[in-house]
Amino acid sequence: MRARLMLLALMCGLLVACSNSAPSSTATSSITTPTPVVSAGSTSTSTAPGIATPESTPRPTLQPVPTPSRTAESLATTTPVALADSTSTPGAFDSPTPTLQVTSKPSQTVDSFATAALIPQGPLTIVALGDSLTEGDGDYPGDGGGYPARLQKSINETRPNSQVINLGKSGWDSEQMVEGQLPSALQANPNIALVWIGSNDLWYNTGPDQETSDLARYTNNIDKTLRGLTGGGARVYIALLDDQSKRPYATSPDGAGLSPEGAAYMSQLGGAFNDAIRAEAAKYGATMVDFYNTTIFTDLSTLADDGIHPNPNGYDLVAQIWFEAIRQALQ
């Protein structure tokens, strides 16, 4: 009996050992789940229209090209640039998507361009195209008429009976200017045309994922404007844009409240807009007027309470800058 029990125990032990050595019926997974990597600054931030930074949207790579500081007298010069061939790529606005490459060359005066119109003797007709900076928002108390009214007074000292027609409209972008202001400007048959546009194109842009389309759209509108005005016989002056991200309104919690990422994007896109202005100015022999290096939009003594438009002191300086650019052609 004892022998039979010992044999039975030995057989059970063998069965247990075999069971423990058998392979598992469940395969072990060799696939590992990657850990998400979130780039700094990718968190969604509520900003002004068009400046939101959506989650996981890569930051733009456009880099602003600083404009060297210039004296008032040197504002009436343009720097020729080379515009690379454009390629037709569908975009948000069905506009061609140019590859804009700017190549610096020695400065030339606008008189060296064959397309620069000559200024006749006697009274002049001048048209000013643009947005609220041209219409004169912030020029209060009272209505001082913005920079065009001040500019007319200065020009009339050397060219009596000249008129500056203010076509600027608050809130308008470059496309609205082409459609709503350019026809009126051409109808006036001006001797001189002043163009200052782009602030609203920047504030209402469609975001980092559409920056190429926004730039193409803006460039196309500037091209239409300069082609029309120079083709009509006007001598054209076009403003370089200030860095909108540095205006107090841009980052103030009571204003747009841009995040650091949003402000950087606006600054970069503004730099690209200025590159487009340089290229188009060289193409049509227009004179660039430098507001990029001015302190008018960062100095509280020259800004209205909204932190975005000039006050009367600011418009005095704006008019002076425009006049210094034009004065060389009035001799």
CSV table of C-alpha atoms in Angstrom, one decimal:
chain,number,residue,atom,x,y,z
A,1,MET,CA,0.0,0.0,0.0
A,2,ARG,CA,2.8,2.4,0.9
A,3,ALA,CA,4.6,1.6,-2.4
A,4,ARG,CA,1.4,2.4,-4.4
A,5,LEU,CA,1.0,5.7,-2.6
A,6,MET,CA,4.6,6.6,-3.2
A,7,LEU,CA,4.2,5.8,-6.9
A,8,LEU,CA,1.1,7.9,-7.2
A,9,ALA,CA,2.8,10.9,-5.6
A,10,LEU,CA,5.7,10.5,-8.0
A,11,MET,CA,3.4,10.6,-11.0
A,12,CYS,CA,1.6,13.7,-9.7
A,13,GLY,CA,4.9,15.5,-9.3
A,14,LEU,CA,5.8,14.7,-12.8
A,15,LEU,CA,2.5,16.1,-14.1
A,16,VAL,CA,2.9,19.3,-12.2
A,17,ALA,CA,6.5,19.8,-13.5
A,18,CYS,CA,5.3,19.3,-17.1
A,19,SER,CA,2.5,21.8,-16.6
A,20,ASN,CA,4.9,24.5,-15.3
A,21,SER,CA,7.3,24.0,-18.2
A,22,ALA,CA,4.7,24.3,-21.0
A,23,PRO,CA,4.8,27.5,-23.1
A,24,SER,CA,2.1,30.2,-22.5
A,25,SER,CA,-0.8,30.3,-24.9
A,26,THR,CA,-0.8,34.1,-24.9
A,27,ALA,CA,1.9,35.9,-27.1
A,28,THR,CA,3.7,38.8,-25.5
A,29,SER,CA,3.4,42.1,-27.6
A,30,SER,CA,6.6,43.5,-29.0
A,31,ILE,CA,4.9,46.8,-30.0
A,32,THR,CA,5.4,49.8,-27.7
A,33,THR,CA,3.3,52.9,-27.8
A,34,PRO,CA,5.3,56.1,-28.4
A,35,THR,CA,5.1,58.8,-25.8
A,36,PRO,CA,3.5,62.0,-27.3
A,37,VAL,CA,5.9,64.9,-27.6
A,38,VAL,CA,4.3,68.4,-27.2
A,39,SER,CA,6.3,71.3,-28.5
A,40,ALA,CA,6.6,74.3,-26.3
A,41,GLY,CA,4.1,77.0,-27.2
A,42,SER,CA,1.7,74.6,-28.9
A,43,THR,CA,-1.1,75.0,-26.4
A,44,SER,CA,-4.1,76.8,-27.9
A,45,THR,CA,-4.1,80.4,-27.0
A,46,SER,CA,-7.0,82.8,-27.5
A,47,THR,CA,-5.8,85.9,-29.4
A,48,ALA,CA,-7.0,88.5,-31.8
A,49,PRO,CA,-8.7,87.4,-35.1
A,50,GLY,CA,-6.3,85.3,-37.2
A,51,ILE,CA,-3.5,85.2,-34.6
A,52,ALA,CA,-4.6,82.1,-32.7
A,53,THR,CA,-1.9,79.4,-32.3
A,54,PRO,CA,-3.8,76.1,-32.7
A,55,GLU,CA,-2.6,73.0,-30.8
A,56,SER,CA,0.1,71.2,-32.6
A,57,THR,CA,0.3,73.8,-35.4
A,58,PRO,CA,4.0,74.3,-36.2
A,59,ARG,CA,5.4,77.8,-35.8
A,60,PRO,CA,6.1,79.7,-39.1
A,61,THR,CA,9.6,79.9,-40.3
A,62,LEU,CA,9.3,83.3,-42.0
A,63,GLN,CA,11.9,85.7,-40.7
A,64,PRO,CA,11.5,89.5,-40.7
A,65,VAL,CA,14.3,91.4,-42.5
A,66,PRO,CA,15.1,94.5,-40.4
A,67,THR,CA,15.2,97.7,-42.3
A,68,PRO,CA,18.3,99.9,-41.6
A,69,SER,CA,17.6,103.1,-39.9
A,70,ARG,CA,17.4,106.1,-42.2
A,71,THR,CA,17.2,109.8,-41.9
A,72,ALA,CA,14.2,111.7,-43.1
A,73,GLU,CA,15.9,112.8,-46.3
A,74,SER,CA,16.9,109.2,-47.1
A,75,LEU,CA,13.3,108.0,-47.0
A,76,ALA,CA,12.9,109.0,-50.7
A,77,THR,CA,15.1,106.1,-51.8
A,78,THR,CA,14.3,102.6,-52.8
A,79,THR,CA,16.4,99.4,-52.6
A,80,PRO,CA,16.0,97.2,-55.7
A,81,VAL,CA,15.3,93.6,-54.9
A,82,ALA,CA,15.0,90.4,-57.0
A,83,LEU,CA,11.7,88.6,-57.0
A,84,ALA,CA,12.0,84.8,-57.6
A,85,ASP,CA,9.7,83.1,-60.1
A,86,SER,CA,6.3,82.3,-58.6
A,87,THR,CA,4.6,78.9,-58.8
A,88,SER,CA,0.9,78.3,-59.0
A,89,THR,CA,-0.2,76.4,-55.9
A,90,PRO,CA,-3.8,76.3,-54.8
A,91,GLY,CA,-4.3,78.2,-51.6
A,92,ALA,CA,-7.1,79.4,-49.3
A,93,PHE,CA,-7.8,82.3,-51.7
A,94,ASP,CA,-7.0,80.5,-54.9
A,95,SER,CA,-4.0,82.8,-55.3
A,96,PRO,CA,-0.6,81.9,-56.8
A,97,THR,CA,1.9,81.0,-54.1
A,98,PRO,CA,5.1,82.9,-54.8
A,99,THR,CA,8.5,82.0,-53.5
A,100,LEU,CA,9.6,85.4,-52.4
A,101,GLN,CA,13.3,85.8,-52.2
A,102,VAL,CA,14.8,89.2,-51.5
A,103,THR,CA,18.3,90.0,-52.6
A,104,SER,CA,19.8,93.2,-51.3
A,105,LYS,CA,21.5,95.5,-53.8
A,106,PRO,CA,23.0,98.9,-53.6
A,107,SER,CA,20.5,101.7,-53.0
A,108,GLN,CA,19.3,103.8,-55.9
A,109,THR,CA,17.1,106.9,-55.9
A,110,VAL,CA,13.7,106.6,-57.4
A,111,ASP,CA,14.8,108.9,-60.2
A,112,SER,CA,17.0,106.1,-61.6
A,113,PHE,CA,13.9,104.1,-62.5
A,114,ALA,CA,12.4,104.7,-65.9
A,115,THR,CA,8.9,104.1,-64.5
A,116,ALA,CA,9.2,106.9,-62.0
A,117,ALA,CA,6.8,109.7,-63.0
A,118,LEU,CA,8.0,113.2,-63.1
A,119,ILE,CA,6.3,115.8,-60.9
A,120,PRO,CA,4.9,118.7,-62.9
A,121,GLN,CA,5.1,122.3,-61.9
A,122,GLY,CA,2.1,124.1,-60.3
A,123,PRO,CA,-0.6,122.7,-58.1
A,124,LEU,CA,-0.6,119.0,-57.5
A,125,THR,CA,-3.3,116.4,-57.0
A,126,ILE,CA,-2.4,113.7,-54.5
A,127,VAL,CA,-4.4,110.7,-53.4
A,128,ALA,CA,-3.8,108.8,-50.2
A,129,LEU,CA,-4.9,105.2,-50.1
A,130,GLY,CA,-5.1,103.0,-47.0
A,131,ASP,CA,-6.8,102.1,-43.8
A,132,SER,CA,-7.5,103.8,-40.5
A,133,LEU,CA,-4.0,105.2,-40.4
A,134,THR,CA,-4.8,107.1,-43.5
A,135,GLU,CA,-8.4,108.0,-42.6
A,136,GLY,CA,-7.1,109.4,-39.3
A,137,ASP,CA,-8.5,107.2,-36.5
A,138,GLY,CA,-7.2,108.4,-33.1
A,139,ASP,CA,-6.8,112.0,-34.3
A,140,TYR,CA,-8.9,113.5,-31.5
A,141,PRO,CA,-10.2,115.5,-29.7
A,142,GLY,CA,-11.8,116.9,-32.8
A,143,ASP,CA,-11.2,115.6,-36.3
A,144,GLY,CA,-7.8,116.7,-37.5
A,145,GLY,CA,-8.1,114.7,-40.8
A,146,GLY,CA,-5.2,112.4,-40.1
A,147,TYR,CA,-1.9,112.9,-41.9
A,148,PRO,CA,-3.4,113.8,-45.3
A,149,ALA,CA,-4.8,117.1,-44.0
A,150,ARG,CA,-1.5,118.0,-42.4
A,151,LEU,CA,0.4,117.0,-45.5
A,152,GLN,CA,-1.7,119.2,-47.7
A,153,LYS,CA,-0.8,122.2,-45.6
A,154,SER,CA,2.9,121.5,-45.9
A,155,ILE,CA,2.7,120.9,-49.7
A,156,ASN,CA,0.7,124.1,-50.2
A,157,GLU,CA,3.6,126.1,-48.8
A,158,THR,CA,5.6,125.3,-52.0
A,159,ARG,CA,2.8,124.2,-54.3
A,160,PRO,CA,-0.2,126.5,-53.6
A,161,ASN,CA,-3.7,125.2,-54.4
A,162,SER,CA,-2.6,121.5,-54.2
A,163,GLN,CA,-5.0,119.0,-52.8
A,164,VAL,CA,-4.6,115.7,-50.9
A,165,ILE,CA,-7.6,113.5,-51.4
A,166,ASN,CA,-8.0,111.1,-48.4
A,167,LEU,CA,-9.4,107.8,-49.6
A,168,GLY,CA,-8.5,105.8,-46.5
A,169,LYS,CA,-11.1,103.7,-44.8
A,170,SER,CA,-10.9,102.3,-41.3
A,171,GLY,CA,-10.8,98.5,-41.1
A,172,TRP,CA,-10.0,98.0,-44.8
A,173,ASP,CA,-7.4,95.5,-46.0
A,174,SER,CA,-5.4,95.5,-49.2
A,175,GLU,CA,-8.1,93.7,-51.2
A,176,GLN,CA,-10.8,96.1,-50.2
A,177,MET,CA,-8.4,99.0,-51.1
A,178,VAL,CA,-8.0,97.6,-54.6
A,179,GLU,CA,-11.7,97.2,-55.1
A,180,GLY,CA,-13.0,100.3,-53.3
A,181,GLN,CA,-10.2,102.9,-53.4
A,182,LEU,CA,-8.0,102.3,-56.5
A,183,PRO,CA,-10.8,103.1,-59.0
A,184,SER,CA,-11.4,106.5,-57.3
A,185,ALA,CA,-7.7,107.1,-57.1
A,186,LEU,CA,-7.3,106.6,-60.9
A,187,GLN,CA,-10.4,108.7,-61.6
A,188,ALA,CA,-8.7,111.6,-59.8
A,189,ASN,CA,-5.8,111.4,-62.3
A,190,PRO,CA,-3.3,112.1,-59.5
A,191,ASN,CA,0.3,113.4,-59.9
A,192,ILE,CA,1.3,111.6,-56.7
A,193,ALA,CA,-0.2,108.5,-54.9
A,194,LEU,CA,0.5,107.5,-51.3
A,195,VAL,CA,-0.2,103.9,-50.3
A,196,TRP,CA,-0.2,102.6,-46.7
A,197,ILE,CA,-1.9,99.3,-46.3
A,198,GLY,CA,-1.4,96.0,-44.5
A,199,SER,CA,-2.4,96.4,-40.8
A,200,ASN,CA,-5.7,94.7,-41.3
A,201,ASP,CA,-4.3,92.1,-43.6
A,202,LEU,CA,-2.1,91.1,-40.6
A,203,TRP,CA,-4.8,91.3,-37.9
A,204,TYR,CA,-7.3,89.4,-40.0
A,205,ASN,CA,-4.9,86.8,-41.5
A,206,THR,CA,-6.1,83.2,-41.5
A,207,GLY,CA,-3.3,81.7,-39.3
A,208,PRO,CA,0.0,80.0,-39.6
A,209,ASP,CA,-1.3,77.2,-41.8
A,210,GLN,CA,-2.3,79.8,-44.4
A,211,GLU,CA,0.6,82.2,-44.2
A,212,THR,CA,1.7,81.4,-47.7
A,213,SER,CA,-1.7,82.2,-49.1
A,214,ASP,CA,-2.0,85.3,-47.0
A,215,LEU,CA,1.4,86.6,-48.3
A,216,ALA,CA,0.5,85.7,-51.9
A,217,ARG,CA,-2.8,87.5,-51.6
A,218,TYR,CA,-1.2,90.6,-50.1
A,219,THR,CA,1.6,90.7,-52.7
A,220,ASN,CA,-1.0,90.4,-55.5
A,221,ASN,CA,-3.0,93.3,-54.2
A,222,ILE,CA,0.1,95.5,-53.8
A,223,ASP,CA,1.1,94.6,-57.4
A,224,LYS,CA,-2.4,95.5,-58.7
A,225,THR,CA,-2.3,98.8,-56.9
A,226,LEU,CA,1.2,99.9,-58.0
A,227,ARG,CA,0.6,98.7,-61.5
A,228,GLY,CA,-2.6,100.7,-61.8
A,229,LEU,CA,-1.2,103.9,-60.2
A,230,THR,CA,2.1,104.0,-62.1
A,231,GLY,CA,0.3,103.0,-65.3
A,232,GLY,CA,-2.0,106.0,-64.8
A,233,GLY,CA,1.0,108.3,-64.6
A,234,ALA,CA,1.2,108.8,-60.9
A,235,ARG,CA,4.4,108.9,-58.9
A,236,VAL,CA,3.9,106.4,-56.1
A,237,TYR,CA,5.1,106.3,-52.5
A,238,ILE,CA,4.4,103.2,-50.4
A,239,ALA,CA,4.9,102.8,-46.7
A,240,LEU,CA,6.8,100.0,-45.0
A,241,LEU,CA,4.7,98.7,-42.2
A,242,ASP,CA,5.6,99.1,-38.5
A,243,ASP,CA,6.0,96.0,-36.4
A,244,GLN,CA,2.4,95.5,-35.3
A,245,SER,CA,3.3,93.2,-32.5
A,246,LYS,CA,5.1,96.0,-30.7
A,247,ARG,CA,2.1,98.3,-30.4
A,248,PRO,CA,0.8,98.4,-26.8
A,249,TYR,CA,-2.6,97.2,-28.0
A,250,ALA,CA,-1.1,93.9,-29.3
A,251,THR,CA,-0.1,92.3,-26.1
A,252,SER,CA,-2.2,94.2,-23.6
A,253,PRO,CA,-4.8,92.2,-21.7
A,254,ASP,CA,-7.2,95.0,-22.5
A,255,GLY,CA,-6.4,94.9,-26.2
A,256,ALA,CA,-5.6,91.9,-28.4
A,257,GLY,CA,-3.8,90.0,-25.6
A,258,LEU,CA,-1.5,88.2,-27.9
A,259,SER,CA,0.6,85.4,-26.5
A,260,PRO,CA,4.3,85.6,-27.0
A,261,GLU,CA,3.9,83.0,-29.8
A,262,GLY,CA,1.1,85.0,-31.4
A,263,ALA,CA,3.2,88.2,-31.3
A,264,ALA,CA,6.2,86.5,-32.8
A,265,TYR,CA,4.1,85.2,-35.6
A,266,MET,CA,2.6,88.6,-36.3
A,267,SER,CA,6.1,90.1,-36.3
A,268,GLN,CA,7.4,87.5,-38.7
A,269,LEU,CA,4.5,87.8,-41.1
A,270,GLY,CA,4.8,91.6,-41.1
A,271,GLY,CA,8.5,91.2,-42.0
A,272,ALA,CA,7.4,89.1,-45.0
A,273,PHE,CA,4.9,91.7,-46.0
A,274,ASN,CA,7.6,94.3,-46.0
A,275,ASP,CA,9.8,92.1,-48.2
A,276,ALA,CA,6.9,92.0,-50.6
A,277,ILE,CA,6.6,95.8,-50.5
A,278,ARG,CA,10.3,96.2,-51.3
A,279,ALA,CA,10.0,93.8,-54.2
A,280,GLU,CA,7.0,95.5,-55.7
A,281,ALA,CA,8.4,99.0,-55.1
A,282,ALA,CA,11.5,98.0,-57.1
A,283,LYS,CA,9.4,96.5,-59.8
A,284,TYR,CA,7.4,99.7,-60.4
A,285,GLY,CA,9.8,102.4,-59.4
A,286,ALA,CA,7.9,103.4,-56.3
A,287,THR,CA,9.5,105.2,-53.3
A,288,MET,CA,9.4,103.4,-50.0
A,289,VAL,CA,8.6,105.4,-46.9
A,290,ASP,CA,9.9,103.9,-43.7
A,291,PHE,CA,7.5,103.4,-40.8
A,292,TYR,CA,9.3,100.2,-39.7
A,293,ASN,CA,11.9,102.1,-37.8
A,294,THR,CA,9.7,104.8,-36.3
A,295,THR,CA,8.8,104.9,-32.6
A,296,ILE,CA,5.4,106.5,-33.3
A,297,PHE,CA,3.6,103.2,-32.6
A,298,THR,CA,5.5,102.4,-29.4
A,299,ASP,CA,5.8,105.8,-27.7
A,300,LEU,CA,2.8,106.5,-25.5
A,301,SER,CA,3.2,110.2,-26.1
A,302,THR,CA,2.4,109.8,-29.8
A,303,LEU,CA,-0.4,107.1,-29.4
A,304,ALA,CA,-4.1,107.5,-28.9
A,305,ASP,CA,-5.7,105.8,-25.8
A,306,ASP,CA,-6.4,102.7,-27.9
A,307,GLY,CA,-2.7,101.9,-28.1
A,308,ILE,CA,-2.8,101.2,-31.8
A,309,HIS,CA,-3.5,104.5,-33.7
A,310,PRO,CA,-1.5,107.8,-33.5
A,311,ASN,CA,-2.8,110.7,-31.5
A,312,PRO,CA,-2.5,114.3,-32.9
A,313,ASN,CA,1.2,114.4,-32.0
A,314,GLY,CA,1.7,111.1,-33.8
A,315,TYR,CA,-0.1,112.3,-36.9
A,316,ASP,CA,2.1,115.4,-36.9
A,317,LEU,CA,5.1,113.1,-37.2
A,318,VAL,CA,3.5,110.8,-39.7
A,319,ALA,CA,2.7,113.8,-42.0
A,320,GLN,CA,6.3,115.0,-41.6
A,321,ILE,CA,7.7,111.6,-42.7
A,322,TRP,CA,5.5,111.6,-45.8
A,323,PHE,CA,6.4,115.2,-46.6
A,324,GLU,CA,10.2,114.6,-46.3
A,325,ALA,CA,9.8,111.7,-48.7
A,326,ILE,CA,7.9,113.8,-51.2
A,327,ARG,CA,9.8,117.1,-50.8
A,328,GLN,CA,12.7,116.0,-52.9
A,329,ALA,CA,10.4,115.6,-55.9
A,330,LEU,CA,8.9,119.1,-55.4
A,331,GLN,CA,12.1,121.1,-56.2
